[in-house]
Every structure is written in C-alpha cells, then in structure tokens.
Amino acid sequence: MKKTVCLLLIIIGFASCVSNQPEARRPVSYSSGSFLKESAAINKKIVEAEEKAILQIIEENKTTEYINSPDGFWYTYHEKNPKKDSIYPEKGDLVVFEYNLLELDGDTIYSKDEIGVREYYIDEERIFSGLRQGIKLMREGETVTFLFPSYKAFGYYGDLERIGKNVPLQSTITLKSINQNQKSVN
C-alpha cells in the first residue's frame, strides 16, 4: 500500500509539473517599422539637400569640369599626371599625400598645414570612405578637389571635434607618391 501511495504521489507530482509549464509571454509592445521608415525618409531628405548644394557649386563653376564618381561624390583635377603608363594605388600600397577639409562654402575646417603630410596604406588603415575612394582615383603628382556628401565624409557623428553631424565637405588632395606593395609587384 505504501508503495502504491508513493507511486501515486510521484505520478501526481510529475503530472502537475508537466501541466504547469509556463506560458510563452507576449511582447508588451512591438514596432511597426515606422521609426525605420521615418529615419530613411529623413536621410533621403538630407542626401537630396546635400546633393543640391554640391550641384549648385558645380553649376556656379561652369569653367571647371567636375566628374561624378560612381561612389557618390564629385571631383575635378587641378593638376593631372599626363603619363598614361603611371599607376593608380592598389591595396597595400603606401601613398604619401596632403589634403585639407573645408565646408562646401569654402570655410576651412582643417588646413593642409594643420593636417600635414600623411602616409596611408591603401585599404589597410581607417580613413573616411570618400578620402579612401578618392585617393584610388589619383595618380602620383595629381591634385584633385573632391566634393563629398556627408555620408561619404564623417556622416551622422562628425569627427567629434570640428566637423558636425551631416556636414558635406570639399577637400583638395595632392598625391605626392605611390610606393607599391612589394607583394603586388612580384
């Protein structure tokens, strides 16, 4: 009898544990995606306004030929390397260059002298995307002015010093030298 009672209590205890499984909780709130839609709409307006300002600069300088990069910025040559056999920098190459950063209206944010001569290993160090992509379009000895929308410059955060959020920039870059990566030369 004791065995039957114990067995019965064990079965009842087990059955009560199985039947009292916690029920899945439903979320208190859910997102309809409206925040993302609003954010995308705001970003589209910012991009449109920046591109309009850049196109206005280009329109005002009718004597200067600007090239629209497939990467989303515009540029014009001041000094162009006439040698057709000269190289473009590739991944791992060390480039030596100098540049400045200005607002679209021409106000200086960082001068060439303030930044100084920079060395950069192509695609192996962090620099803002417009500068990285722009340098790859240049040959040794060339000087190019780039017009970058904010998403190709420092974007939403700025540089946390002098460049605010969503600030389009212009930059004049002089590529002094390209030292090819020995791995890519051999």
PDB file of C-alpha atoms in Angstrom:
ATOM      1  CA  MET A   1       0.000   0.000   0.000  1.00  0.00           C
ATOM      2  CA  LYS A   2       2.801   2.413   0.877  1.00  0.00           C
ATOM      3  CA  LYS A   3       4.383   1.709  -2.482  1.00  0.00           C
ATOM      4  CA  THR A   4       1.122   2.430  -4.262  1.00  0.00           C
ATOM      5  CA  VAL A   5       0.616   5.704  -2.387  1.00  0.00           C
ATOM      6  CA  CYS A   6       4.200   6.793  -3.060  1.00  0.00           C
ATOM      7  CA  LEU A   7       3.883   5.865  -6.703  1.00  0.00           C
ATOM      8  CA  LEU A   8       0.583   7.739  -6.913  1.00  0.00           C
ATOM      9  CA  LEU A   9       2.123  10.857  -5.309  1.00  0.00           C
ATOM     10  CA  ILE A  10       5.063  10.734  -7.712  1.00  0.00           C
ATOM     11  CA  ILE A  11       2.724  10.433 -10.695  1.00  0.00           C
ATOM     12  CA  ILE A  12       0.540  13.317  -9.460  1.00  0.00           C
ATOM     13  CA  GLY A  13       3.608  15.448  -8.755  1.00  0.00           C
ATOM     14  CA  PHE A  14       5.023  14.733 -12.193  1.00  0.00           C
ATOM     15  CA  ALA A  15       1.683  15.431 -13.871  1.00  0.00           C
ATOM     16  CA  SER A  16       1.336  18.739 -12.043  1.00  0.00           C
ATOM     17  CA  CYS A  17       4.814  19.821 -13.190  1.00  0.00           C
ATOM     18  CA  VAL A  18       4.052  18.935 -16.785  1.00  0.00           C
ATOM     19  CA  SER A  19       0.687  20.703 -16.857  1.00  0.00           C
ATOM     20  CA  ASN A  20       2.002  23.899 -15.219  1.00  0.00           C
ATOM     21  CA  GLN A  21       4.537  24.736 -17.902  1.00  0.00           C
ATOM     22  CA  PRO A  22       4.972  28.491 -18.128  1.00  0.00           C
ATOM     23  CA  GLU A  23       3.042  30.032 -20.962  1.00  0.00           C
ATOM     24  CA  ALA A  24       5.020  31.955 -23.561  1.00  0.00           C
ATOM     25  CA  ARG A  25       4.967  35.656 -22.852  1.00  0.00           C
ATOM     26  CA  ARG A  26       3.704  38.032 -25.463  1.00  0.00           C
ATOM     27  CA  PRO A  27       5.637  41.238 -26.136  1.00  0.00           C
ATOM     28  CA  VAL A  28       4.373  44.259 -24.249  1.00  0.00           C
ATOM     29  CA  SER A  29       4.894  46.435 -27.299  1.00  0.00           C
ATOM     30  CA  TYR A  30       6.004  45.892 -30.845  1.00  0.00           C
ATOM     31  CA  SER A  31       7.486  48.053 -33.536  1.00  0.00           C
ATOM     32  CA  SER A  32       5.642  48.589 -36.749  1.00  0.00           C
ATOM     33  CA  GLY A  33       8.788  49.718 -38.532  1.00  0.00           C
ATOM     34  CA  SER A  34       7.614  53.318 -38.566  1.00  0.00           C
ATOM     35  CA  PHE A  35      10.825  54.521 -36.897  1.00  0.00           C
ATOM     36  CA  LEU A  36      12.919  52.975 -39.650  1.00  0.00           C
ATOM     37  CA  LYS A  37      10.659  54.431 -42.319  1.00  0.00           C
ATOM     38  CA  GLU A  38      10.859  57.892 -40.745  1.00  0.00           C
ATOM     39  CA  SER A  39      14.638  57.630 -40.397  1.00  0.00           C
ATOM     40  CA  ALA A  40      15.012  56.583 -44.037  1.00  0.00           C
ATOM     41  CA  ALA A  41      12.817  59.489 -45.146  1.00  0.00           C
ATOM     42  CA  ILE A  42      14.890  61.962 -43.110  1.00  0.00           C
ATOM     43  CA  ASN A  43      18.151  60.557 -44.514  1.00  0.00           C
ATOM     44  CA  LYS A  44      16.817  60.826 -48.074  1.00  0.00           C
ATOM     45  CA  LYS A  45      15.998  64.494 -47.480  1.00  0.00           C
ATOM     46  CA  ILE A  46      19.486  65.120 -46.083  1.00  0.00           C
ATOM     47  CA  VAL A  47      21.132  63.443 -49.091  1.00  0.00           C
ATOM     48  CA  GLU A  48      18.931  65.381 -51.525  1.00  0.00           C
ATOM     49  CA  ALA A  49      19.755  68.707 -49.833  1.00  0.00           C
ATOM     50  CA  GLU A  50      23.495  67.955 -49.822  1.00  0.00           C
ATOM     51  CA  GLU A  51      23.496  66.878 -53.461  1.00  0.00           C
ATOM     52  CA  LYS A  52      21.555  70.000 -54.376  1.00  0.00           C
ATOM     53  CA  ALA A  53      24.193  72.162 -52.638  1.00  0.00           C
ATOM     54  CA  ILE A  54      27.002  70.285 -54.405  1.00  0.00           C
ATOM     55  CA  LEU A  55      25.306  70.598 -57.802  1.00  0.00           C
ATOM     56  CA  GLN A  56      24.862  74.317 -57.173  1.00  0.00           C
ATOM     57  CA  ILE A  57      28.627  74.667 -56.611  1.00  0.00           C
ATOM     58  CA  ILE A  58      29.259  72.772 -59.839  1.00  0.00           C
ATOM     59  CA  GLU A  59      26.742  74.955 -61.695  1.00  0.00           C
ATOM     60  CA  GLU A  60      28.400  78.141 -60.418  1.00  0.00           C
ATOM     61  CA  ASN A  61      31.804  76.928 -61.680  1.00  0.00           C
ATOM     62  CA  LYS A  62      30.886  76.333 -65.311  1.00  0.00           C
ATOM     63  CA  THR A  63      34.517  76.609 -66.435  1.00  0.00           C
ATOM     64  CA  THR A  64      35.526  73.700 -64.185  1.00  0.00           C
ATOM     65  CA  GLU A  65      34.750  70.166 -65.304  1.00  0.00           C
ATOM     66  CA  TYR A  66      33.508  68.006 -62.447  1.00  0.00           C
ATOM     67  CA  ILE A  67      33.313  64.238 -62.746  1.00  0.00           C
ATOM     68  CA  ASN A  68      30.561  62.326 -60.962  1.00  0.00           C
ATOM     69  CA  SER A  69      32.092  59.281 -59.287  1.00  0.00           C
ATOM     70  CA  PRO A  70      30.083  56.067 -59.175  1.00  0.00           C
ATOM     71  CA  ASP A  71      30.980  56.037 -55.461  1.00  0.00           C
ATOM     72  CA  GLY A  72      28.714  59.027 -54.795  1.00  0.00           C
ATOM     73  CA  PHE A  73      30.948  62.121 -54.881  1.00  0.00           C
ATOM     74  CA  TRP A  74      32.214  64.644 -57.442  1.00  0.00           C
ATOM     75  CA  TYR A  75      35.766  65.683 -58.292  1.00  0.00           C
ATOM     76  CA  THR A  76      37.820  67.898 -60.558  1.00  0.00           C
ATOM     77  CA  TYR A  77      41.510  67.867 -61.488  1.00  0.00           C
ATOM     78  CA  HIS A  78      43.788  70.863 -60.867  1.00  0.00           C
ATOM     79  CA  GLU A  79      46.958  69.027 -61.876  1.00  0.00           C
ATOM     80  CA  LYS A  80      46.718  65.852 -63.885  1.00  0.00           C
ATOM     81  CA  ASN A  81      49.509  63.363 -64.476  1.00  0.00           C
ATOM     82  CA  PRO A  82      49.956  63.253 -68.280  1.00  0.00           C
ATOM     83  CA  LYS A  83      51.769  59.890 -68.250  1.00  0.00           C
ATOM     84  CA  LYS A  84      49.359  57.234 -69.435  1.00  0.00           C
ATOM     85  CA  ASP A  85      51.551  54.447 -68.040  1.00  0.00           C
ATOM     86  CA  SER A  86      51.520  55.765 -64.480  1.00  0.00           C
ATOM     87  CA  ILE A  87      49.834  53.633 -61.854  1.00  0.00           C
ATOM     88  CA  TYR A  88      46.884  54.042 -59.539  1.00  0.00           C
ATOM     89  CA  PRO A  89      47.292  52.978 -55.920  1.00  0.00           C
ATOM     90  CA  GLU A  90      46.163  49.469 -55.062  1.00  0.00           C
ATOM     91  CA  LYS A  91      45.546  47.598 -51.848  1.00  0.00           C
ATOM     92  CA  GLY A  92      48.656  47.537 -49.659  1.00  0.00           C
ATOM     93  CA  ASP A  93      50.468  50.374 -51.481  1.00  0.00           C
ATOM     94  CA  LEU A  94      51.844  53.169 -49.328  1.00  0.00           C
ATOM     95  CA  VAL A  95      50.710  56.584 -50.536  1.00  0.00           C
ATOM     96  CA  VAL A  96      52.034  59.921 -49.348  1.00  0.00           C
ATOM     97  CA  PHE A  97      49.599  62.802 -49.692  1.00  0.00           C
ATOM     98  CA  GLU A  98      48.427  66.069 -48.244  1.00  0.00           C
ATOM     99  CA  TYR A  99      44.912  67.434 -48.068  1.00  0.00           C
ATOM    100  CA  ASN A 100      42.610  69.930 -46.453  1.00  0.00           C
ATOM    101  CA  LEU A 101      38.999  69.775 -45.317  1.00  0.00           C
ATOM    102  CA  LEU A 102      36.607  72.639 -45.995  1.00  0.00           C
ATOM    103  CA  GLU A 103      32.896  73.208 -45.750  1.00  0.00           C
ATOM    104  CA  LEU A 104      31.133  73.485 -49.093  1.00  0.00           C
ATOM    105  CA  ASP A 105      31.068  77.284 -48.776  1.00  0.00           C
ATOM    106  CA  GLY A 106      34.877  77.289 -48.560  1.00  0.00           C
ATOM    107  CA  ASP A 107      35.320  77.833 -44.815  1.00  0.00           C
ATOM    108  CA  THR A 108      38.393  75.932 -43.654  1.00  0.00           C
ATOM    109  CA  ILE A 109      37.849  73.210 -41.075  1.00  0.00           C
ATOM    110  CA  TYR A 110      41.344  71.661 -41.205  1.00  0.00           C
ATOM    111  CA  SER A 111      44.073  73.294 -43.292  1.00  0.00           C
ATOM    112  CA  LYS A 112      46.689  71.407 -45.279  1.00  0.00           C
ATOM    113  CA  ASP A 113      49.389  72.744 -42.960  1.00  0.00           C
ATOM    114  CA  GLU A 114      47.465  71.697 -39.880  1.00  0.00           C
ATOM    115  CA  ILE A 115      46.954  68.128 -41.135  1.00  0.00           C
ATOM    116  CA  GLY A 116      50.450  67.854 -42.577  1.00  0.00           C
ATOM    117  CA  VAL A 117      51.786  65.243 -44.960  1.00  0.00           C
ATOM    118  CA  ARG A 118      50.096  61.887 -44.397  1.00  0.00           C
ATOM    119  CA  GLU A 119      51.100  58.343 -45.184  1.00  0.00           C
ATOM    120  CA  TYR A 120      48.408  55.781 -45.768  1.00  0.00           C
ATOM    121  CA  TYR A 121      48.435  52.094 -46.663  1.00  0.00           C
ATOM    122  CA  ILE A 122      45.605  51.627 -49.159  1.00  0.00           C
ATOM    123  CA  ASP A 123      42.675  49.691 -47.647  1.00  0.00           C
ATOM    124  CA  GLU A 124      44.700  48.715 -44.588  1.00  0.00           C
ATOM    125  CA  GLU A 125      44.055  51.732 -42.369  1.00  0.00           C
ATOM    126  CA  ARG A 126      40.926  53.614 -41.372  1.00  0.00           C
ATOM    127  CA  ILE A 127      40.145  56.904 -43.072  1.00  0.00           C
ATOM    128  CA  PHE A 128      36.771  58.225 -44.116  1.00  0.00           C
ATOM    129  CA  SER A 129      35.319  56.467 -47.149  1.00  0.00           C
ATOM    130  CA  GLY A 130      35.354  59.409 -49.570  1.00  0.00           C
ATOM    131  CA  LEU A 131      39.049  60.060 -48.957  1.00  0.00           C
ATOM    132  CA  ARG A 132      39.882  56.363 -49.307  1.00  0.00           C
ATOM    133  CA  GLN A 133      37.956  56.053 -52.591  1.00  0.00           C
ATOM    134  CA  GLY A 134      39.195  59.388 -53.924  1.00  0.00           C
ATOM    135  CA  ILE A 135      42.871  58.545 -53.455  1.00  0.00           C
ATOM    136  CA  LYS A 136      42.362  55.378 -55.510  1.00  0.00           C
ATOM    137  CA  LEU A 137      41.309  57.574 -58.470  1.00  0.00           C
ATOM    138  CA  MET A 138      44.562  59.538 -58.421  1.00  0.00           C
ATOM    139  CA  ARG A 139      47.997  59.087 -59.919  1.00  0.00           C
ATOM    140  CA  GLU A 140      51.256  60.325 -58.482  1.00  0.00           C
ATOM    141  CA  GLY A 141      51.665  64.102 -58.741  1.00  0.00           C
ATOM    142  CA  GLU A 142      47.983  64.870 -59.229  1.00  0.00           C
ATOM    143  CA  THR A 143      45.974  67.450 -57.316  1.00  0.00           C
ATOM    144  CA  VAL A 144      42.221  66.914 -57.183  1.00  0.00           C
ATOM    145  CA  THR A 145      39.350  68.675 -55.406  1.00  0.00           C
ATOM    146  CA  PHE A 146      36.599  66.396 -54.170  1.00  0.00           C
ATOM    147  CA  LEU A 147      33.062  67.315 -53.122  1.00  0.00           C
ATOM    148  CA  PHE A 148      31.832  64.746 -50.598  1.00  0.00           C
ATOM    149  CA  PRO A 149      28.267  64.424 -49.313  1.00  0.00           C
ATOM    150  CA  SER A 150      28.256  63.800 -45.560  1.00  0.00           C
ATOM    151  CA  TYR A 151      27.652  60.067 -45.944  1.00  0.00           C
ATOM    152  CA  LYS A 152      30.998  59.858 -47.799  1.00  0.00           C
ATOM    153  CA  ALA A 153      32.703  62.047 -45.197  1.00  0.00           C
ATOM    154  CA  PHE A 154      32.077  61.800 -41.459  1.00  0.00           C
ATOM    155  CA  GLY A 155      28.331  61.095 -41.621  1.00  0.00           C
ATOM    156  CA  TYR A 156      25.958  61.341 -38.719  1.00  0.00           C
ATOM    157  CA  TYR A 157      28.601  61.575 -35.982  1.00  0.00           C
ATOM    158  CA  GLY A 158      31.054  64.029 -37.491  1.00  0.00           C
ATOM    159  CA  ASP A 159      34.636  63.795 -36.287  1.00  0.00           C
ATOM    160  CA  LEU A 160      33.639  64.639 -32.694  1.00  0.00           C
ATOM    161  CA  GLU A 161      35.829  67.745 -32.853  1.00  0.00           C
ATOM    162  CA  ARG A 162      35.292  70.372 -35.579  1.00  0.00           C
ATOM    163  CA  ILE A 163      33.091  68.568 -38.073  1.00  0.00           C
ATOM    164  CA  GLY A 164      29.461  68.355 -37.030  1.00  0.00           C
ATOM    165  CA  LYS A 165      26.936  65.736 -37.984  1.00  0.00           C
ATOM    166  CA  ASN A 166      25.803  65.517 -41.606  1.00  0.00           C
ATOM    167  CA  VAL A 167      28.344  68.044 -42.927  1.00  0.00           C
ATOM    168  CA  PRO A 168      29.259  67.695 -46.621  1.00  0.00           C
ATOM    169  CA  LEU A 169      32.898  68.543 -47.305  1.00  0.00           C
ATOM    170  CA  GLN A 170      35.249  69.621 -50.010  1.00  0.00           C
ATOM    171  CA  SER A 171      38.839  68.508 -49.943  1.00  0.00           C
ATOM    172  CA  THR A 172      41.811  69.252 -52.176  1.00  0.00           C
ATOM    173  CA  ILE A 173      44.249  66.337 -52.188  1.00  0.00           C
ATOM    174  CA  THR A 174      47.754  66.227 -53.638  1.00  0.00           C
ATOM    175  CA  LEU A 175      49.115  62.703 -54.117  1.00  0.00           C
ATOM    176  CA  LYS A 176      52.865  63.049 -53.684  1.00  0.00           C
ATOM    177  CA  SER A 177      53.960  59.438 -54.147  1.00  0.00           C
ATOM    178  CA  ILE A 178      52.844  55.840 -54.503  1.00  0.00           C
ATOM    179  CA  ASN A 179      55.129  53.160 -53.121  1.00  0.00           C
ATOM    180  CA  GLN A 180      53.897  49.864 -54.475  1.00  0.00           C
ATOM    181  CA  ASN A 181      53.390  46.968 -52.124  1.00  0.00           C
ATOM    182  CA  GLN A 182      56.236  44.547 -52.856  1.00  0.00           C
ATOM    183  CA  LYS A 183      53.811  41.601 -52.730  1.00  0.00           C
ATOM    184  CA  SER A 184      51.726  43.061 -55.572  1.00  0.00           C
ATOM    185  CA  VAL A 185      54.787  43.985 -57.671  1.00  0.00           C
ATOM    186  CA  ASN A 186      56.293  40.476 -57.711  1.00  0.00           C
TER     187      ASN A 186
END
